[in-house]
Tab-separated table of C-alpha atoms in Angstrom:
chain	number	residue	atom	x	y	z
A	1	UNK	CA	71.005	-100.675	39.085
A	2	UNK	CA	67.688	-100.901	36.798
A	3	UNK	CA	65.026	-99.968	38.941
A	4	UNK	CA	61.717	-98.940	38.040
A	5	UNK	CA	59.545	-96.686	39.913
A	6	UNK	CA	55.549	-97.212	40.227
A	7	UNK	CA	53.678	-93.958	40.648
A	8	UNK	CA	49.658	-93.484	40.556
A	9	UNK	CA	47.630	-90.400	40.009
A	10	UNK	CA	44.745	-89.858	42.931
A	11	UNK	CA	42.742	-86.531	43.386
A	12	UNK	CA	44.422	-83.886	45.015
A	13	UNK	CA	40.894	-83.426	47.401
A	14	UNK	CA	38.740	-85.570	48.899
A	15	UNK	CA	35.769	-84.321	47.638
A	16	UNK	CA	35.995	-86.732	44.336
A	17	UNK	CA	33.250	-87.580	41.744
A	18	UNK	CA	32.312	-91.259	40.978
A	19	UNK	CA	30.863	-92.329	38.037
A	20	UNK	CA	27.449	-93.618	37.836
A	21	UNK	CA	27.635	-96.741	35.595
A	22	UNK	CA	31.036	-97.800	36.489
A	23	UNK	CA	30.761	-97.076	40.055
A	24	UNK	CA	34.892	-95.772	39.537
A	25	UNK	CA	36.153	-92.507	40.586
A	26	UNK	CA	36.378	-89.732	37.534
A	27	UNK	CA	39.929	-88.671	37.122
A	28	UNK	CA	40.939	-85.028	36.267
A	29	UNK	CA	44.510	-84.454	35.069
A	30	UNK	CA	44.313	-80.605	36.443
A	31	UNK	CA	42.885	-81.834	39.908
A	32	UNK	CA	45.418	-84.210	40.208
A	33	UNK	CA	48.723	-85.081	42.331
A	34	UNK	CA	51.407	-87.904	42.517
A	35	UNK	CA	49.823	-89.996	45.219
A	36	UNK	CA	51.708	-88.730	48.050
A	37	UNK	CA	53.094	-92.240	49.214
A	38	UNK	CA	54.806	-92.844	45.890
A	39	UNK	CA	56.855	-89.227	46.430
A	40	UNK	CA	58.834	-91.178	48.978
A	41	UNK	CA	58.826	-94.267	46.541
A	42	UNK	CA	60.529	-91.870	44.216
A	43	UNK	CA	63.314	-90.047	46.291
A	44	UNK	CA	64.230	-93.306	47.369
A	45	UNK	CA	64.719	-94.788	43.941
A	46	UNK	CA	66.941	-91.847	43.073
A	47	UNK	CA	68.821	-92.260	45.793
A	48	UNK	CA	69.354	-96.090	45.279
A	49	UNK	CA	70.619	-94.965	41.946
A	50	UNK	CA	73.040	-91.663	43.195
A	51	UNK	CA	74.626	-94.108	45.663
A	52	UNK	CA	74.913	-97.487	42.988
A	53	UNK	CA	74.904	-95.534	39.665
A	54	UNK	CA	72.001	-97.117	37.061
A	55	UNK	CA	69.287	-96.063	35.679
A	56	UNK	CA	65.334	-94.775	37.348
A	57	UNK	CA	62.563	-95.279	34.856
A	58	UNK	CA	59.004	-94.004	36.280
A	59	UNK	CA	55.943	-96.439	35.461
A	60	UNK	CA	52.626	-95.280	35.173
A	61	UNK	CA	48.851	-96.371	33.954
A	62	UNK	CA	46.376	-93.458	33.995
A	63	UNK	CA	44.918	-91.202	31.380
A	64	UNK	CA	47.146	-89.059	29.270
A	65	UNK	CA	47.199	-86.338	31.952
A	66	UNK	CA	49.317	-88.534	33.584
A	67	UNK	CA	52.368	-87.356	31.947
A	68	UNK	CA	52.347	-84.094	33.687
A	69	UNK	CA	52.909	-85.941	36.948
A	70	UNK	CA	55.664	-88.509	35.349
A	71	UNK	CA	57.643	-85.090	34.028
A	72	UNK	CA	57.174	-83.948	37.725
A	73	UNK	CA	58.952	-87.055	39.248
A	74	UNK	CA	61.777	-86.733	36.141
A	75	UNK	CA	62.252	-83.212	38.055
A	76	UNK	CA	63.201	-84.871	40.851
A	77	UNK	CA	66.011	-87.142	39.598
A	78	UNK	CA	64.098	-90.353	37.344
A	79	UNK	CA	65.751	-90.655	34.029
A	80	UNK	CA	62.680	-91.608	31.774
A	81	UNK	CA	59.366	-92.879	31.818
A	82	UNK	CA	56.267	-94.973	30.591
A	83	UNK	CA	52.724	-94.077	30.983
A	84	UNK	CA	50.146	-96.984	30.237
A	85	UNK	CA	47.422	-95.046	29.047
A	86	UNK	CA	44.006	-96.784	27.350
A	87	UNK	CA	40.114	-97.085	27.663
A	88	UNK	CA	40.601	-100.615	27.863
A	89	UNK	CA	42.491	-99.662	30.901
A	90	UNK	CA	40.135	-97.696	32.907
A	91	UNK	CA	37.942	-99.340	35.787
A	92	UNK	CA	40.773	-101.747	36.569
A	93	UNK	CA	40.897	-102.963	40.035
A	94	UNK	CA	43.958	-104.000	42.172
A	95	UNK	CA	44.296	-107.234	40.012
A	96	UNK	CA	44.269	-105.456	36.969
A	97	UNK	CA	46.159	-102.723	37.799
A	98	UNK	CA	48.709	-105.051	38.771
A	99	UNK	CA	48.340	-107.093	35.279
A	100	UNK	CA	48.989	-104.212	33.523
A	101	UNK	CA	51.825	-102.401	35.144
A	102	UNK	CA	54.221	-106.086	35.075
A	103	UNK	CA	53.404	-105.630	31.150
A	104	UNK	CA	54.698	-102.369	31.513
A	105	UNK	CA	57.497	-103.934	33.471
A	106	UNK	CA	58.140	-106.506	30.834
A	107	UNK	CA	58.689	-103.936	28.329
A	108	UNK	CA	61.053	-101.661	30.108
A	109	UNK	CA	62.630	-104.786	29.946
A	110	UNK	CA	65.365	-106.588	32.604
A	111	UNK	CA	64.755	-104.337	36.176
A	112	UNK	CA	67.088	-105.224	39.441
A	113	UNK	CA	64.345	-103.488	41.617
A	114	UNK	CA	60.792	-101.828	41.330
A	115	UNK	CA	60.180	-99.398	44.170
A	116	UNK	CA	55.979	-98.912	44.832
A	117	UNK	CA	54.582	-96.186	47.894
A	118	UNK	CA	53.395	-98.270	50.615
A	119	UNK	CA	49.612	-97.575	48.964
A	120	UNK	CA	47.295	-94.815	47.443
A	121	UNK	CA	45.589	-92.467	49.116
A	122	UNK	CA	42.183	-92.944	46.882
A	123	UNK	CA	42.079	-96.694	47.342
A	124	UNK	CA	43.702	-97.494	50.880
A	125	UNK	CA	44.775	-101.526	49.883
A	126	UNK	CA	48.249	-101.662	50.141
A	127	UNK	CA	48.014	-104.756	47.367
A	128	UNK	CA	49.447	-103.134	43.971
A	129	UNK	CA	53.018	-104.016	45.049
A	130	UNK	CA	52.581	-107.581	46.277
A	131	UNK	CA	50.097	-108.405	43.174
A	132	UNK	CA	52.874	-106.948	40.799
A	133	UNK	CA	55.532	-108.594	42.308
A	134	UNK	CA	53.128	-112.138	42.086
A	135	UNK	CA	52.631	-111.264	38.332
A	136	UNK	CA	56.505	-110.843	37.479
A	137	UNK	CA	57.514	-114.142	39.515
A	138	UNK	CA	59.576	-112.055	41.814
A	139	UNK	CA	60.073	-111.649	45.850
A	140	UNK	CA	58.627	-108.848	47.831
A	141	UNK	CA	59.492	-106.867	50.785
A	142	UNK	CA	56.276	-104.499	51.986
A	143	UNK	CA	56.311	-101.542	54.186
A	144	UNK	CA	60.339	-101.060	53.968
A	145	UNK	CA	61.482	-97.909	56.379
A	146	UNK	CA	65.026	-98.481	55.701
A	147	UNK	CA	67.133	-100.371	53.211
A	148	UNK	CA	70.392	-101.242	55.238
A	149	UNK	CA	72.865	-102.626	52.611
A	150	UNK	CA	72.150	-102.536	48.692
A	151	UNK	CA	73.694	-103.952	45.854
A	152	UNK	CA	72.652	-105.228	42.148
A	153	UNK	CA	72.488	-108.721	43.800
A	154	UNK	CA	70.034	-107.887	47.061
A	155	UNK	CA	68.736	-105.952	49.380
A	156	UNK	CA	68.816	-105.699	53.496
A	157	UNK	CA	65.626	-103.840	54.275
A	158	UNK	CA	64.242	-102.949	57.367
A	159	UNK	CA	60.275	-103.506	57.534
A	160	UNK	CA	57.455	-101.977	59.637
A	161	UNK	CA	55.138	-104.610	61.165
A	162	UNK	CA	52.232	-104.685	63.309
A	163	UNK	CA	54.725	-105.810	66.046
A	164	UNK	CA	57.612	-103.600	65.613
A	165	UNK	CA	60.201	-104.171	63.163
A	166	UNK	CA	61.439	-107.291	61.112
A	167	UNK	CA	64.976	-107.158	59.093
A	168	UNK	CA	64.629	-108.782	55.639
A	169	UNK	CA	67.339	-110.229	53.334
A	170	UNK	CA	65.599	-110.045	49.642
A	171	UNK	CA	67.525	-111.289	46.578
A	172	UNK	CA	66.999	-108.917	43.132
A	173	UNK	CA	65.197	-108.646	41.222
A	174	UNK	CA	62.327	-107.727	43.658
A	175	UNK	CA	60.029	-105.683	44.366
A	176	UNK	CA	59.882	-103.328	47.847
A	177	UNK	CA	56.837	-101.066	48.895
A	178	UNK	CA	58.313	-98.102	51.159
A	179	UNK	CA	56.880	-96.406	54.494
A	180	UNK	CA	56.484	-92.821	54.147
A	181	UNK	CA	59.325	-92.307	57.019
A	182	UNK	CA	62.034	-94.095	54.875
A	183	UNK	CA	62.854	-90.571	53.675
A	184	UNK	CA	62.503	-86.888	53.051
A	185	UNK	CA	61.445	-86.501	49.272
A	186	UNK	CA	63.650	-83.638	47.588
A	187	UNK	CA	62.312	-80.711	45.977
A	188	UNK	CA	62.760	-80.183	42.310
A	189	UNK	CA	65.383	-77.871	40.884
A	190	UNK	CA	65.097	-75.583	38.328
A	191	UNK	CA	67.757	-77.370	36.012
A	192	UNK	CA	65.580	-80.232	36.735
A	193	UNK	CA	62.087	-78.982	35.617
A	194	UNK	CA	63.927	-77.998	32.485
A	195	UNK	CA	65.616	-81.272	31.958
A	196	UNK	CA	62.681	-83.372	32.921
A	197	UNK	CA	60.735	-81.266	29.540
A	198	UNK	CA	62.997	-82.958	27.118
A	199	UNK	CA	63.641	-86.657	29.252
A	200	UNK	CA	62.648	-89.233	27.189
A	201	UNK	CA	58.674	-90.290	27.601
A	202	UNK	CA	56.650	-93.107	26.166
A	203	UNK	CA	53.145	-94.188	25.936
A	204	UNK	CA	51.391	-97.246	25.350
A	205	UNK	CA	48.204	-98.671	24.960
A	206	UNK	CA	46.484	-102.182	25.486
A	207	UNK	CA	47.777	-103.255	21.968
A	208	UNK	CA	51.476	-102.272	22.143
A	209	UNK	CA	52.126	-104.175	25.561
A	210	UNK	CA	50.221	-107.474	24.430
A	211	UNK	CA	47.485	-107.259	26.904
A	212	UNK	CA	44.935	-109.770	27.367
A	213	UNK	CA	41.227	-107.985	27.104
A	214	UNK	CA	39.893	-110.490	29.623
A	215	UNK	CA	42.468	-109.247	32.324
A	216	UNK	CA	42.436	-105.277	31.795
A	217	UNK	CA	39.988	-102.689	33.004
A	218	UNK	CA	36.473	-103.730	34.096
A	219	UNK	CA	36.460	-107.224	32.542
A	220	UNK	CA	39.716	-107.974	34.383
A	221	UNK	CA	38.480	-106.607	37.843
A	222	UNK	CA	37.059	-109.148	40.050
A	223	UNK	CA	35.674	-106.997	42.613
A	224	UNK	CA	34.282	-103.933	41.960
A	225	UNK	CA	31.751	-101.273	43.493
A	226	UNK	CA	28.615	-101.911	43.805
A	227	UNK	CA	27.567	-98.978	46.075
A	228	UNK	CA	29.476	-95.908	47.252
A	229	UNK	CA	27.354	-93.146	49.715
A	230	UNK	CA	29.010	-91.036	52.588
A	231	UNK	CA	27.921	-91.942	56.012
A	232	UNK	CA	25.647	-90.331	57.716
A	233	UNK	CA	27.501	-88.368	60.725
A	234	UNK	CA	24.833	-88.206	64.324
A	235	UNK	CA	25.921	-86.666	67.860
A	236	UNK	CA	23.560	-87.335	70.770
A	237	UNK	CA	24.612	-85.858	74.166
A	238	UNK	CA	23.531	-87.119	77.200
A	239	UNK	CA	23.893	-84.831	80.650
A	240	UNK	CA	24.246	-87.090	83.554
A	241	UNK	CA	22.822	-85.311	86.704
A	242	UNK	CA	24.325	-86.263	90.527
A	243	UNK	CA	27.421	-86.179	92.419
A	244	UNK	CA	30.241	-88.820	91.028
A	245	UNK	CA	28.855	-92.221	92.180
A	246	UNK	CA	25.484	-91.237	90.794
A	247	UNK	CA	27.091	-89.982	87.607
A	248	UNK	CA	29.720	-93.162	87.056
A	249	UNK	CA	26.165	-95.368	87.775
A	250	UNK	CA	24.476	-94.062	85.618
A	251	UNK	CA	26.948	-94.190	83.090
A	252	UNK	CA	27.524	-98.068	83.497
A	253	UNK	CA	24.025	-99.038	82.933
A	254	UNK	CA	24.283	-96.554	79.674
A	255	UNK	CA	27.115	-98.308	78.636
A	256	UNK	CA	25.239	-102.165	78.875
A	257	UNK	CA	22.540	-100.723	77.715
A	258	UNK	CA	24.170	-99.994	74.273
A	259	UNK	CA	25.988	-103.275	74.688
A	260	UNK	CA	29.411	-101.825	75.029
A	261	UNK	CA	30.525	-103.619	78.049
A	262	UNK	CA	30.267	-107.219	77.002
A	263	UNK	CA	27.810	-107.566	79.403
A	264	UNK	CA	23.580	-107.861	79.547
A	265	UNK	CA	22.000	-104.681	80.063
């Protein structure tokens, strides 16, 4: 199988800095981390490919840092990758984002299956994989937890929903987004780290893939930030004095009183 891999650099702490003018979040290579839902993304492209032979090619758009984490996941088991890496890039919302990663897609060239985490932990959408597979004309399976039968011709996949589970017959080429109890992502060998210093690497910018400038970065983001603040944390404590029936009484009319019980206070 061809399958490509999507993986995302986020912070490795919450306490992130934003950028005034853009209202996007500053991104430092050394405080940085494979977003933790695309580890299980990548174990379970390596595995698709130790069980069905092929080829795992990690795909990337970040800043040029970016390669430190795409070296990491060749340590693990992925045989090359690409890292789409640009100013024109930066500021790029979920549409974007998506835009540019099928142009990454498109010239890794023919794929059977790209393999995305389920989302990142610095935007919380959960819309990278379905918008990518939209852009490359493909079918998509979200929120996988198990992939039951697998072949170069489709998948059986086992999905998470808000009502249980749902099994899912998907022809290939497609595009799955994995739940982060699909697997247990491996840890890298030594031979590994070694090999993944010498796998072969790429980068490209806005030029080489053929981008259009109205569909990258800022200019190619339909929704973006307009404010970001942290919210303002308050505790009140209230003692309620009297034996249980006084106490529960008192605790009702509290209760309409901050309109809580759907009735009139």
């Amino acid at each position: 199988m061809k399958i490509i891999v999507c993986i995302k650099q986020v912070p490795s702490t919450n306490q992130v800095k934003l950028d005034p003018e853009t209202k996007t979040i500053i991104r430092d290579g050394r405080q940085s981390v494979i977003n933790p839902f695309d580890t299980y993304a990548i174990e379970e492209a390596v595995q698709l490919k130790e069980k069905l032979g092929g080829k795992v090619t990690a795909l990337s758009m970040g800043i040029p840092a970016t390669q430190r984490i795409l070296r990491e996941a060749m340590s693990q088991g992925v045989d090359e990758a690409l890292l789409l890496s640009d100013r024109a890039f930066a500021g790029a919302d979920t549409l974007a984002t998506a835009y540019t990663l099928a142009l990454g897609a498109r010239h890794i060239g023919d794929f059977d299956l790209i393999v995305c985490g389920r989302m990142a932990t610095d935007g919380d959408t959960a819309q990278i994989g379905p918008e990518l597979a939209e852009d490359l004309g493909v079918p998509h399976v979200t929120n996988v937890s198990e992939i039951l039968e697998a072949s170069d011709k489709e998948l059986l996949c086992r999905k998470v929903t808000d009502y249980g589970t749902q099994v899912v017959r998907m022809k290939l080429p497609g595009v799955i987004t994995v739940a982060k109890d699909i697997n247990m992502p491996r840890m890298a060998s030594i031979r590994g780290v070694r090999e993944s210093l010498e796998a072969p690497f790429t980068m490209l910018g806005a030029a080489d893939t053929g981008a259009d400038p109205a569909r990258i970065g800022l200019k190619g983001s339909p929704t973006q930030v307009v404010r970001t603040f942290t919210p303002e944390k308050t505790v009140e404590c209230q003692f309620l004095q009297g034996d249980a029936k006084e106490a529960a009484g008192a605790l009702c009319r509290l209760l309409k009183e901050e309109h809580l019980t759907g009735e009139e206070a």
